[in-house]
């Protein structure tokens, strides 16, 4: 039952590492991501630099402070509201913040503060407007060897020249499509980025299948919009910060083989190599049909169930004498009504719904995305709300939970819970997601996985919504679900967490906030077992529950007062947070770490679920922090209750554990973004296509039809026909 707050206020769940689909994030939920060089490259001792980003869900940060080996290095006040280019102060340091969207930071470590040893723990601390720490990250930095050859002459020792960026220090990162999507032979494109430490490159040269493909001289210094040359190629450099390149592979160089090695080499003005990257690209089959498979129905799982997208699958055609238009890199077959279909035409470009649906299906048919769609499939609400304890017709996954967790168990495990958290509500939250506690094929023990799933979820419930009152007779691991609304907030209060409701923001446009009768915005403070906050969290959750963003944006109180208070937690458990995998995939063994994950210390076990939930705050340091220690204790207790074995070698904590990154097994792009490839055979060279990316956008690959909506939003002039 509910208890009156005593002695200490509720933590608003240091959690909210809430969802990257597209649940990103309250202040403590934003994920600070150091750049590749900061984490992996030994830094020059005279010019060591910390560089980091928050891609989405950024708080309103006013300053950032840095520590090394536990000693303060200095602080940087906000230098601007732009992240590219980043405004720097007189010392060459910067903090750019776009509240609710992205942040970027850069800090030059004073040479006198660099330790003699080869590595040292570093900390980034972000402060909000009230002067309190709202986000932090612990990680380890490496430093170049301190040994210096003795002078060979008696001449005065010259001050060392500023360290130059070497090819080995610069990391060219091909985009996901370049690495993973089979390229059309007539319009293959290589796209890449350098996030930080960009060399002052004057040109980029390309090789494909051991043949020179051509070079591109610098085309500009702004990353967006990307300035391309007449051939549709681009090289943009923001010196010392970021670079981006785009290159259309000449059709004559597309090899007959399905794959080929490509290479990007960057040269400075003196024609010296400053960065280089070799990788493999794929090409479409030379015998592939030029149109979607005719007939049938394209069915795509969505957050609201299964939505059929029917189409005839006819071949996309062009009115030009040149025949069928080749598919864009991120798209499928396109039909154009323009005469000739070449760049510079002003005729409208036409795509059919069938073409868009076929393209969406093709780009989202990978085994990983297919598994994610199956995991997030939902049961219609009328069937969910028919669920009651003991009902013979309850879904099979609910009946399994009833066997393993009785109503008496619920009373015992959550004696201090708020009255809104009910056993029936939990069963309905499970029913909404049939993949939770489902029956597994093969040798996996379905009951054992279900027990472990509940032990994991409940341990995090205890940390995030627990009373945390050690003086009580009930042990702390049984004090979970005590808070249903964020401490200090009531449904009568206004002005809560709704700055992103402004129609001028993309969050406000994508998830339009509900209003009171006087026109003021509803409040989106923390509610439910995961303390769901902000319109950009309520909107996606509403979409998953109702197939529309409106219900919970208009009535956010439902997340506190109905079974949605627990469904929001199950929702979080099931959804991926690229580059993090879904927590369920960790628990049931679907996620298996690759070499990059293992190098980051990310191995199966309870500890990695803490990294998923709140790794930016709790993980990566040299010692286990209090919150993580609580979670470990709570998990052990719930595991004992459910009979879940805890092997001696299981990693339960997350100290020393680095964050998930784009190289890991969980880095699945699940958002649609504009394809900026240049196509000479399309009006004005535009692709009229979208591509998969790993950062949050208004369009999700997990929602059927969002590919077409992305294309229409990014290319308003396109004509889409039935």
XYZ file of C-alpha atoms in Angstrom:
722
model
C 0.000 0.000 0.000
C 1.004 3.626 -0.375
C 2.917 5.296 2.431
C 3.204 9.008 3.114
C 6.675 10.278 2.166
C 8.982 10.054 5.170
C 12.363 11.656 5.710
C 13.759 11.567 2.220
C 12.322 12.689 -1.090
C 11.957 10.316 -3.973
C 14.777 10.180 -6.381
C 13.374 10.919 -9.770
C 14.995 7.685 -10.766
C 18.497 8.461 -11.660
C 17.340 6.094 -14.345
C 15.946 7.701 -17.157
C 18.523 6.486 -19.491
C 15.131 6.176 -21.030
C 14.720 5.038 -24.401
C 16.446 5.908 -27.419
C 13.433 4.832 -29.407
C 12.815 7.618 -29.481
C 12.838 8.014 -25.742
C 15.710 10.293 -25.137
C 16.110 11.683 -22.312
C 15.916 13.704 -19.170
C 18.961 15.416 -17.770
C 20.391 12.380 -16.030
C 19.314 10.185 -18.920
C 21.434 11.825 -21.601
C 24.388 9.683 -22.577
C 27.789 11.392 -22.738
C 29.786 9.679 -25.474
C 33.513 10.418 -25.660
C 34.862 10.404 -29.194
C 36.932 7.528 -30.510
C 40.292 9.261 -30.043
C 39.502 10.308 -26.483
C 38.763 6.698 -25.545
C 41.222 4.754 -27.676
C 44.158 6.854 -28.888
C 47.120 7.647 -26.592
C 46.958 11.417 -26.265
C 50.025 13.632 -26.891
C 51.160 14.854 -23.482
C 51.551 18.449 -24.633
C 48.141 18.619 -26.319
C 45.854 15.998 -24.792
C 42.194 16.678 -25.542
C 38.865 15.427 -24.208
C 36.073 15.494 -26.801
C 32.549 14.187 -26.334
C 28.983 14.355 -27.638
C 25.417 13.802 -26.517
C 23.509 12.918 -29.638
C 19.954 13.297 -28.329
C 18.105 14.190 -25.159
C 20.578 16.828 -24.067
C 19.820 18.811 -20.935
C 20.134 22.596 -20.636
C 23.769 22.585 -19.537
C 25.442 25.797 -18.353
C 28.947 24.491 -17.769
C 31.080 21.369 -17.873
C 33.916 20.480 -15.516
C 36.677 17.937 -15.956
C 38.726 15.808 -13.575
C 41.763 13.610 -14.130
C 42.979 11.088 -11.556
C 40.453 12.600 -9.150
C 41.929 16.115 -9.413
C 39.992 18.999 -10.989
C 41.284 20.222 -14.351
C 38.967 23.154 -14.937
C 35.494 24.129 -16.114
C 34.073 25.537 -19.341
C 30.966 27.721 -19.416
C 28.612 27.299 -22.354
C 30.208 28.817 -25.460
C 27.218 28.615 -27.789
C 24.039 26.901 -28.904
C 25.635 25.295 -31.956
C 27.389 21.925 -32.004
C 28.735 22.156 -35.557
C 30.862 24.138 -35.754
C 31.522 24.251 -32.021
C 32.215 27.738 -30.690
C 35.498 27.758 -28.758
C 36.699 30.160 -26.077
C 40.110 31.821 -25.974
C 41.674 28.662 -24.525
C 40.335 26.507 -27.371
C 37.686 24.837 -25.193
C 33.979 24.667 -25.918
C 30.546 23.590 -24.731
C 27.713 23.724 -27.258
C 24.227 22.785 -26.089
C 20.901 22.483 -27.896
C 18.544 21.585 -25.002
C 16.537 18.463 -25.731
C 18.606 17.678 -28.807
C 22.400 17.508 -28.709
C 25.514 18.741 -26.920
C 29.208 18.706 -27.711
C 32.255 19.483 -25.614
C 35.985 19.930 -26.127
C 38.652 20.507 -23.490
C 42.426 20.827 -23.792
C 44.128 19.243 -20.783
C 46.934 21.416 -19.360
C 50.246 19.659 -19.983
C 51.174 20.061 -16.309
C 48.138 17.990 -15.331
C 48.978 14.965 -17.482
C 50.167 12.114 -15.228
C 53.442 10.281 -15.726
C 51.692 6.942 -16.123
C 50.263 5.670 -19.386
C 46.589 5.927 -18.387
C 44.392 7.687 -15.852
C 40.705 7.840 -14.880
C 38.881 10.895 -16.217
C 35.506 12.389 -15.320
C 33.150 14.743 -17.173
C 30.624 16.650 -15.008
C 27.720 18.576 -16.559
C 25.909 21.281 -14.581
C 22.376 22.583 -14.995
C 21.045 26.106 -14.611
C 20.685 25.716 -10.834
C 24.356 24.867 -10.433
C 23.879 21.190 -9.598
C 25.459 18.211 -11.374
C 22.900 16.722 -13.756
C 25.085 14.276 -15.670
C 28.495 12.699 -15.321
C 30.698 10.132 -16.992
C 33.752 8.221 -15.791
C 36.164 6.702 -18.307
C 39.856 5.997 -18.831
C 42.239 8.057 -20.956
C 45.536 6.903 -22.415
C 48.660 9.030 -22.867
C 51.634 8.728 -25.175
C 54.945 7.504 -23.804
C 56.646 10.036 -21.551
C 60.128 9.041 -22.684
C 61.912 11.721 -24.758
C 65.293 11.163 -26.476
C 68.142 13.190 -24.987
C 69.350 16.163 -27.077
C 72.247 15.269 -29.368
C 73.825 18.727 -29.257
C 74.512 21.485 -26.774
C 72.285 23.918 -28.641
C 69.405 25.383 -26.658
C 66.428 23.100 -26.561
C 63.650 24.464 -28.734
C 60.093 24.461 -27.472
C 58.291 21.545 -29.131
C 56.078 22.356 -32.072
C 52.372 21.828 -31.515
C 51.453 18.173 -31.969
C 50.109 17.401 -35.399
C 47.240 15.084 -36.087
C 48.503 11.909 -37.715
C 46.719 9.524 -40.000
C 46.645 6.949 -37.212
C 44.952 9.424 -34.858
C 42.133 10.294 -37.234
C 39.283 7.837 -37.528
C 37.332 7.840 -40.773
C 33.982 6.173 -40.041
C 31.972 4.972 -43.070
C 28.239 5.403 -42.586
C 25.997 2.423 -41.911
C 24.595 2.236 -45.461
C 28.061 2.317 -46.983
C 29.114 -0.651 -44.866
C 25.921 -2.696 -44.810
C 23.596 -1.991 -47.735
C 24.210 -3.494 -51.167
C 24.861 -0.514 -53.446
C 23.168 -0.054 -56.846
C 25.866 -0.611 -59.461
C 24.906 2.467 -61.421
C 24.857 4.827 -58.424
C 26.978 3.375 -55.626
C 27.890 5.940 -52.996
C 30.582 6.073 -50.322
C 29.727 8.292 -47.336
C 31.868 8.801 -44.240
C 32.437 11.046 -41.246
C 35.151 12.068 -38.818
C 33.480 13.168 -35.613
C 36.450 14.752 -33.863
C 40.090 15.563 -34.431
C 39.559 16.204 -38.121
C 42.738 16.789 -40.084
C 42.934 19.860 -42.284
C 42.354 17.793 -45.408
C 42.526 19.477 -48.803
C 41.285 16.503 -50.808
C 39.907 12.984 -50.472
C 40.851 10.235 -52.914
C 39.053 6.941 -53.400
C 39.945 3.469 -54.615
C 37.527 0.634 -55.360
C 38.632 -2.936 -56.089
C 42.277 -1.761 -56.246
C 41.521 0.841 -58.928
C 41.676 4.602 -58.553
C 38.152 6.008 -58.562
C 38.917 9.723 -58.318
C 39.604 12.577 -55.912
C 37.444 15.335 -54.425
C 38.876 18.662 -53.340
C 37.349 20.425 -50.360
C 33.871 21.734 -51.153
C 33.093 23.656 -47.970
C 33.340 24.062 -44.217
C 29.722 23.446 -43.166
C 28.371 19.975 -42.447
C 24.742 20.840 -43.077
C 23.571 21.289 -45.713
C 26.422 19.348 -47.302
C 27.883 21.411 -50.188
C 28.521 19.156 -53.195
C 30.410 19.866 -56.404
C 28.976 19.561 -59.901
C 29.552 15.785 -59.865
C 27.587 15.402 -56.625
C 30.681 14.673 -54.523
C 31.650 16.490 -51.338
C 34.444 16.979 -48.857
C 33.664 19.198 -45.896
C 36.217 19.990 -43.201
C 35.707 21.905 -39.973
C 39.426 21.943 -39.003
C 40.148 20.154 -35.748
C 36.504 19.264 -35.231
C 34.680 17.228 -37.860
C 34.723 16.163 -41.494
C 32.293 14.527 -43.870
C 32.721 13.044 -47.323
C 30.440 11.825 -50.103
C 31.592 10.141 -53.308
C 29.642 8.633 -56.191
C 31.499 5.602 -57.509
C 31.682 5.702 -61.322
C 29.463 2.961 -62.742
C 32.356 1.648 -64.825
C 34.283 0.858 -61.629
C 31.545 -1.277 -60.050
C 33.120 -4.761 -60.003
C 31.418 -7.910 -61.200
C 31.826 -9.375 -57.724
C 29.269 -8.857 -54.941
C 31.820 -7.159 -52.684
C 34.969 -5.111 -53.069
C 37.490 -3.342 -50.890
C 37.161 0.437 -50.920
C 39.664 2.920 -49.555
C 39.394 6.576 -48.562
C 42.625 8.596 -48.251
C 42.778 12.187 -47.043
C 45.604 14.510 -48.069
C 46.587 17.894 -46.686
C 47.677 20.900 -48.747
C 51.229 19.521 -48.945
C 49.862 16.292 -50.435
C 50.770 14.307 -47.317
C 48.434 11.555 -46.111
C 46.609 12.611 -42.932
C 44.008 9.829 -42.679
C 43.202 6.575 -44.382
C 40.517 3.914 -44.117
C 39.973 0.649 -46.002
C 36.705 -1.278 -45.735
C 34.414 -3.555 -47.694
C 31.376 -2.392 -49.673
C 28.621 -4.489 -51.227
C 26.991 -4.285 -54.625
C 23.559 -5.397 -55.779
C 23.315 -8.533 -57.869
C 23.739 -7.947 -61.589
C 20.719 -10.179 -62.169
C 18.429 -8.597 -59.573
C 14.977 -7.620 -60.873
C 14.483 -3.893 -61.338
C 11.128 -3.882 -59.591
C 9.641 -5.147 -56.329
C 8.243 -8.661 -56.409
C 4.824 -8.415 -57.964
C 1.648 -9.008 -56.064
C 1.067 -10.005 -52.450
C 1.021 -8.041 -49.245
C 3.936 -6.477 -47.446
C 3.368 -6.938 -43.727
C 5.453 -5.065 -41.188
C 5.210 -5.441 -37.420
C 4.679 -2.119 -35.676
C 4.565 -0.905 -32.137
C 0.824 -1.064 -32.333
C 0.511 -4.495 -33.899
C 0.633 -5.631 -37.502
C -0.246 -3.234 -40.270
C -0.537 -4.574 -43.824
C 0.782 -2.368 -46.575
C -0.592 -3.701 -49.794
C 0.666 -2.909 -53.257
C 0.792 -4.301 -56.718
C 4.548 -4.279 -56.817
C 4.637 -2.938 -60.370
C 7.857 -1.697 -61.872
C 8.666 1.965 -61.277
C 9.092 3.706 -64.593
C 10.268 7.014 -65.905
C 8.882 9.096 -68.679
C 12.344 9.531 -70.119
C 13.705 7.509 -72.998
C 16.367 6.218 -70.651
C 14.112 3.492 -69.200
C 13.725 2.560 -65.528
C 15.353 4.806 -62.959
C 17.943 2.994 -60.810
C 17.130 2.663 -57.131
C 18.598 5.271 -54.801
C 21.081 4.059 -52.227
C 18.568 4.244 -49.415
C 15.478 3.635 -51.485
C 13.846 1.161 -53.772
C 12.557 1.463 -57.299
C 11.282 4.917 -58.048
C 9.033 6.129 -60.771
C 9.591 9.559 -62.220
C 7.233 11.583 -64.323
C 10.013 13.963 -65.258
C 11.194 14.068 -68.810
C 14.686 12.690 -68.997
C 14.965 12.378 -65.203
C 18.232 14.311 -65.079
C 19.566 16.760 -62.560
C 18.329 20.273 -63.012
C 14.839 19.355 -64.207
C 11.948 21.037 -62.447
C 9.375 18.322 -63.135
C 7.899 16.707 -60.011
C 9.376 13.359 -59.043
C 6.871 10.559 -58.496
C 7.015 7.525 -56.214
C 4.317 4.938 -55.675
C 3.149 3.711 -52.285
C 4.057 0.192 -53.381
C 7.618 1.269 -54.147
C 7.975 2.961 -50.764
C 6.554 -0.072 -48.946
C 8.858 -2.451 -50.831
C 11.883 -0.273 -50.074
C 10.961 -0.086 -46.405
C 10.595 -3.858 -46.247
C 13.927 -4.430 -47.976
C 15.835 -2.080 -45.692
C 14.249 -3.423 -42.501
C 14.466 -7.137 -43.258
C 17.789 -7.826 -41.534
C 17.694 -10.574 -38.871
C 18.355 -8.065 -36.077
C 15.597 -5.627 -37.045
C 13.256 -8.574 -37.630
C 13.993 -9.845 -34.108
C 13.403 -6.367 -32.660
C 10.061 -6.073 -34.443
C 8.993 -9.448 -33.093
C 10.069 -8.383 -29.599
C 8.023 -5.169 -29.625
C 4.874 -6.578 -31.244
C 1.855 -5.719 -29.099
C -1.558 -7.172 -28.274
C -4.663 -5.057 -28.986
C -5.815 -3.147 -25.902
C -9.259 -4.755 -25.768
C -7.566 -8.139 -25.335
C -5.104 -6.706 -22.822
C -7.833 -5.217 -20.657
C -9.696 -8.533 -20.593
C -6.785 -10.004 -18.615
C -7.529 -10.707 -14.952
C -5.777 -13.080 -12.550
C -6.790 -16.708 -13.013
C -8.643 -16.226 -16.304
C -8.367 -19.382 -18.385
C -8.131 -17.451 -21.649
C -5.255 -15.229 -20.553
C -2.404 -15.139 -23.100
C 0.192 -17.888 -22.652
C 2.926 -15.515 -21.496
C 0.580 -14.134 -18.815
C -0.273 -17.640 -17.618
C 3.438 -18.356 -17.275
C 3.893 -15.227 -15.139
C 0.918 -16.215 -12.987
C 2.590 -19.570 -12.263
C 5.887 -17.935 -11.326
C 4.539 -14.816 -9.552
C 1.282 -15.145 -7.626
C -0.782 -12.290 -6.240
C 0.519 -13.253 -2.785
C 4.075 -12.931 -4.117
C 3.197 -9.474 -5.444
C 1.962 -8.425 -1.998
C 5.105 -9.794 -0.375
C 7.607 -8.293 -2.825
C 6.069 -4.808 -2.980
C 4.503 -4.092 0.423
C 5.208 -0.336 0.209
C 3.944 0.133 -3.322
C 1.659 2.970 -4.334
C -1.920 1.666 -4.695
C -1.913 2.375 -8.439
C 0.569 -0.487 -8.950
C -1.592 -3.618 -8.967
C -1.007 -7.285 -9.718
C -3.668 -7.130 -12.423
C -1.921 -4.108 -13.896
C 1.348 -6.006 -14.046
C -0.304 -8.944 -15.804
C -1.787 -6.545 -18.346
C 1.583 -4.901 -18.899
C 3.001 -8.364 -19.647
C 0.041 -9.186 -21.893
C 0.632 -6.056 -23.983
C 4.031 -7.442 -25.047
C 3.618 -11.131 -25.973
C 7.392 -11.587 -26.339
C 7.920 -11.065 -22.591
C 8.027 -14.450 -20.872
C 7.145 -16.114 -24.151
C 7.833 -19.742 -25.067
C 11.248 -20.044 -26.676
C 12.193 -22.513 -29.361
C 15.172 -24.808 -29.049
C 17.021 -25.476 -25.823
C 16.345 -22.201 -24.011
C 14.393 -22.694 -20.765
C 11.367 -20.377 -21.043
C 10.482 -20.478 -17.337
C 14.083 -19.773 -16.325
C 14.270 -16.787 -18.678
C 10.991 -15.427 -17.329
C 12.191 -15.715 -13.733
C 15.410 -13.940 -14.609
C 13.504 -11.239 -16.483
C 11.347 -10.469 -13.455
C 14.319 -10.548 -11.058
C 16.116 -8.074 -13.324
C 13.157 -5.718 -13.775
C 12.199 -5.773 -10.104
C 15.774 -5.037 -8.977
C 15.770 -1.907 -11.109
C 12.258 -1.013 -9.855
C 13.621 -1.105 -6.303
C 16.438 1.307 -7.124
C 14.400 3.701 -9.234
C 11.056 3.893 -7.415
C 11.945 2.474 -4.009
C 11.386 4.201 -0.675
C 15.084 3.631 0.207
C 14.282 3.836 3.912
C 16.657 1.595 5.823
C 14.872 2.127 9.142
C 11.804 0.195 7.974
C 11.137 -3.424 8.883
C 10.867 -4.277 5.196
C 14.312 -4.675 3.596
C 15.102 -2.150 0.883
C 14.895 -4.703 -1.926
C 11.163 -5.028 -1.101
C 10.507 -1.256 -1.043
C 10.098 -0.852 -4.798
C 7.189 0.831 -6.638
C 6.765 3.293 -3.759
C 6.506 6.298 -6.055
C 4.091 6.613 -8.946
C 4.556 10.371 -9.538
C 7.738 12.356 -9.324
C 8.220 13.713 -5.819
C 6.910 17.263 -5.524
C 4.484 17.006 -8.451
C 0.714 16.585 -8.560
C -1.706 16.410 -11.470
C -2.903 19.926 -10.625
C 0.522 21.481 -11.178
C 1.498 23.083 -14.494
C 4.686 23.968 -16.308
C 6.396 20.634 -15.791
C 8.886 19.287 -18.328
C 7.244 20.941 -21.304
C 9.860 23.315 -22.715
C 10.125 20.950 -25.690
C 6.440 21.467 -26.414
C 7.260 24.668 -28.302
C 5.994 24.195 -31.877
C 9.270 25.623 -33.195
C 11.197 22.567 -31.912
C 11.202 19.327 -33.860
C 10.105 17.507 -30.700
C 7.116 19.830 -30.475
C 6.248 19.173 -34.099
C 6.716 15.405 -33.883
C 4.978 14.961 -30.522
C 2.587 17.938 -30.170
C 1.800 18.483 -26.514
C -1.685 18.442 -25.071
C -3.108 21.657 -23.670
C -5.431 22.791 -20.921
C -8.535 24.850 -21.666
C -6.537 28.060 -21.361
C -4.021 26.874 -23.973
C -1.126 26.142 -21.609
C 0.720 22.880 -22.144
C 0.151 19.734 -20.109
C 2.923 18.690 -17.678
C 5.122 15.719 -18.542
C 6.888 15.134 -15.223
C 7.973 11.653 -14.151
C 5.212 9.074 -13.862
C 5.081 5.294 -13.494
C 7.646 2.620 -12.739
C 10.179 4.247 -15.094
C 9.242 7.837 -14.256
C 8.432 8.593 -17.875
C 9.200 12.273 -18.559
C 8.953 14.793 -21.426
C 6.692 14.822 -24.474
C 9.333 13.068 -26.574
C 8.987 10.064 -24.241
C 5.214 10.164 -23.759
C 4.586 10.445 -27.514
C 6.478 7.292 -28.556
C 5.040 5.324 -25.631
C 1.552 6.449 -26.637
C 2.282 5.318 -30.192
C 3.253 1.882 -28.900
C 0.164 1.582 -26.717
C -2.482 3.143 -28.963
C -1.022 3.531 -32.451
C -1.280 7.310 -31.990
C 0.722 9.910 -30.084
C -2.404 11.759 -28.985
C -3.840 9.675 -26.093
C -0.929 10.089 -23.674
C 0.095 13.543 -24.834
C -3.476 14.644 -24.099
C -3.863 12.566 -20.905
C -0.395 11.996 -19.419
C -1.977 11.152 -16.058
C -2.904 7.733 -17.478
C 0.761 6.761 -17.127
C 0.334 7.064 -13.355
C -3.242 5.942 -12.786
C -3.666 2.872 -15.007
C -1.799 -0.327 -15.922
C 0.320 1.877 -18.172
C 2.375 2.738 -15.072
C 3.902 -0.750 -15.338
C 3.595 -1.107 -19.110
C 5.953 1.866 -19.457
C 8.601 -0.164 -17.627
C 8.026 -3.244 -19.787
C 8.167 -0.979 -22.837
C 11.628 0.167 -21.745
C 12.674 -3.444 -21.132
C 11.738 -4.447 -24.681
C 12.969 -1.542 -26.793
C 16.516 -1.044 -28.122
C 18.482 2.090 -27.341
C 21.067 2.109 -30.137
C 23.883 1.467 -29.738
C 22.508 -0.427 -26.733
C 20.521 -3.641 -27.280
C 17.097 -4.233 -25.709
C 17.463 -5.345 -22.111
C 15.394 -8.429 -22.950
C 18.027 -9.483 -25.484
C 20.637 -9.403 -22.717
C 18.504 -11.472 -20.361
C 17.387 -14.122 -22.864
C 20.769 -14.460 -24.586
C 19.777 -12.996 -27.960
C 22.441 -10.310 -27.563
C 25.918 -11.759 -27.829
C 28.802 -9.308 -27.464
C 31.213 -8.929 -30.343
C 34.910 -8.105 -30.074
C 34.236 -4.364 -29.683
C 31.754 -5.011 -26.855
C 34.181 -7.314 -25.078
C 36.944 -4.723 -25.414
C 34.592 -2.280 -23.662
C 33.971 -4.763 -20.844
C 30.402 -5.424 -21.981
C 29.665 -9.064 -21.225
C 26.363 -10.862 -20.483
C 25.278 -10.422 -16.891
C 23.209 -8.183 -14.651
C 25.858 -5.452 -14.748
C 25.302 -4.710 -18.421
C 21.596 -4.069 -17.743
C 22.668 -1.278 -15.376
C 24.825 0.084 -18.202
C 21.716 0.090 -20.415
C 19.578 1.864 -17.821
C 21.947 4.440 -16.376
C 25.466 3.716 -17.515
C 26.413 7.327 -18.092
C 26.000 8.044 -14.374
C 26.775 4.762 -12.647
C 29.270 2.887 -14.812
C 32.856 3.119 -16.008
C 34.606 4.313 -12.871
C 37.296 2.551 -10.868
C 34.873 1.676 -8.050
C 31.265 0.515 -7.966
C 29.048 3.505 -7.104
C 26.289 3.338 -4.494
C 23.409 3.092 -6.980
C 25.019 0.163 -8.744
C 25.795 -1.562 -5.443
C 22.118 -1.188 -4.508
C 21.042 -2.775 -7.778
C 23.420 -5.707 -7.233
C 22.061 -6.337 -3.732
C 18.472 -6.071 -4.923
C 19.099 -8.401 -7.859
C 20.667 -11.045 -5.625
C 17.636 -10.915 -3.337
C 15.096 -11.131 -6.173
C 17.139 -13.884 -7.824
C 17.028 -15.859 -4.591
C 13.267 -15.371 -4.405
C 12.727 -16.595 -7.977
C 15.321 -19.360 -7.807
C 17.563 -17.732 -10.408
C 21.162 -18.963 -10.166
C 23.826 -16.265 -9.913
C 27.080 -17.816 -11.183
C 30.257 -16.800 -9.411
C 31.665 -15.437 -12.652
C 28.647 -13.316 -13.641
C 29.488 -9.616 -13.912
C 26.933 -7.994 -11.626
C 28.387 -4.482 -11.469
C 29.582 -2.043 -14.098
C 32.742 -0.425 -12.741
C 35.322 -0.157 -15.492
C 32.632 -0.960 -18.041
C 32.734 1.399 -21.012
C 29.617 2.491 -22.799
C 28.105 0.791 -25.815
C 29.317 2.329 -29.055
C 28.610 2.164 -32.766
C 30.985 -0.781 -33.235
C 29.059 -3.053 -30.874
C 26.611 -5.849 -31.604
C 23.693 -3.737 -30.362
C 24.356 -0.790 -32.683
C 21.368 -1.329 -34.958
C 20.213 1.749 -36.921
C 16.454 2.045 -36.346
C 15.703 5.582 -37.518
C 15.135 7.087 -40.958
C 17.186 10.061 -42.111
C 17.470 11.906 -45.402
C 19.784 10.245 -47.927
C 22.064 13.035 -49.113
C 23.495 11.082 -52.008
C 23.588 12.928 -55.331
C 21.915 11.331 -58.374
C 22.503 12.792 -61.811
C 19.439 11.004 -63.176
C 17.026 12.608 -60.694
C 15.650 16.140 -60.510
C 18.288 18.446 -59.043
C 20.377 15.382 -58.194
C 18.274 14.618 -55.098
C 17.935 10.998 -53.948
C 14.257 11.122 -52.956
C 15.132 8.447 -50.428
C 15.871 7.969 -46.744
C 18.483 5.800 -45.097
C 18.864 4.009 -41.770
C 20.857 5.792 -39.062
C 21.629 5.083 -35.424
C 20.641 8.455 -33.967
C 17.150 9.637 -33.135
C 14.999 11.277 -35.778
C 11.234 11.812 -36.004
C 10.895 8.664 -38.142
C 11.376 5.138 -36.837
C 12.165 2.009 -38.821
C 10.047 0.161 -36.263
C 6.848 1.897 -37.381
C 5.346 0.701 -40.639
C 5.026 3.504 -43.156
C 7.570 5.808 -41.520
C 9.949 5.327 -44.439
C 7.448 6.960 -46.765
C 6.732 9.670 -44.211
C 10.468 10.374 -43.981
C 10.759 10.659 -47.766
C 7.799 13.043 -47.895
C 9.094 15.130 -44.989
C 12.611 15.379 -46.395
C 11.520 15.918 -50.013
C 8.251 17.906 -49.882
C 8.210 18.233 -53.676
C 7.903 14.477 -54.240
C 4.572 13.213 -55.592
C 3.433 9.965 -53.980
C 0.731 8.054 -55.810
C -1.358 5.063 -54.645
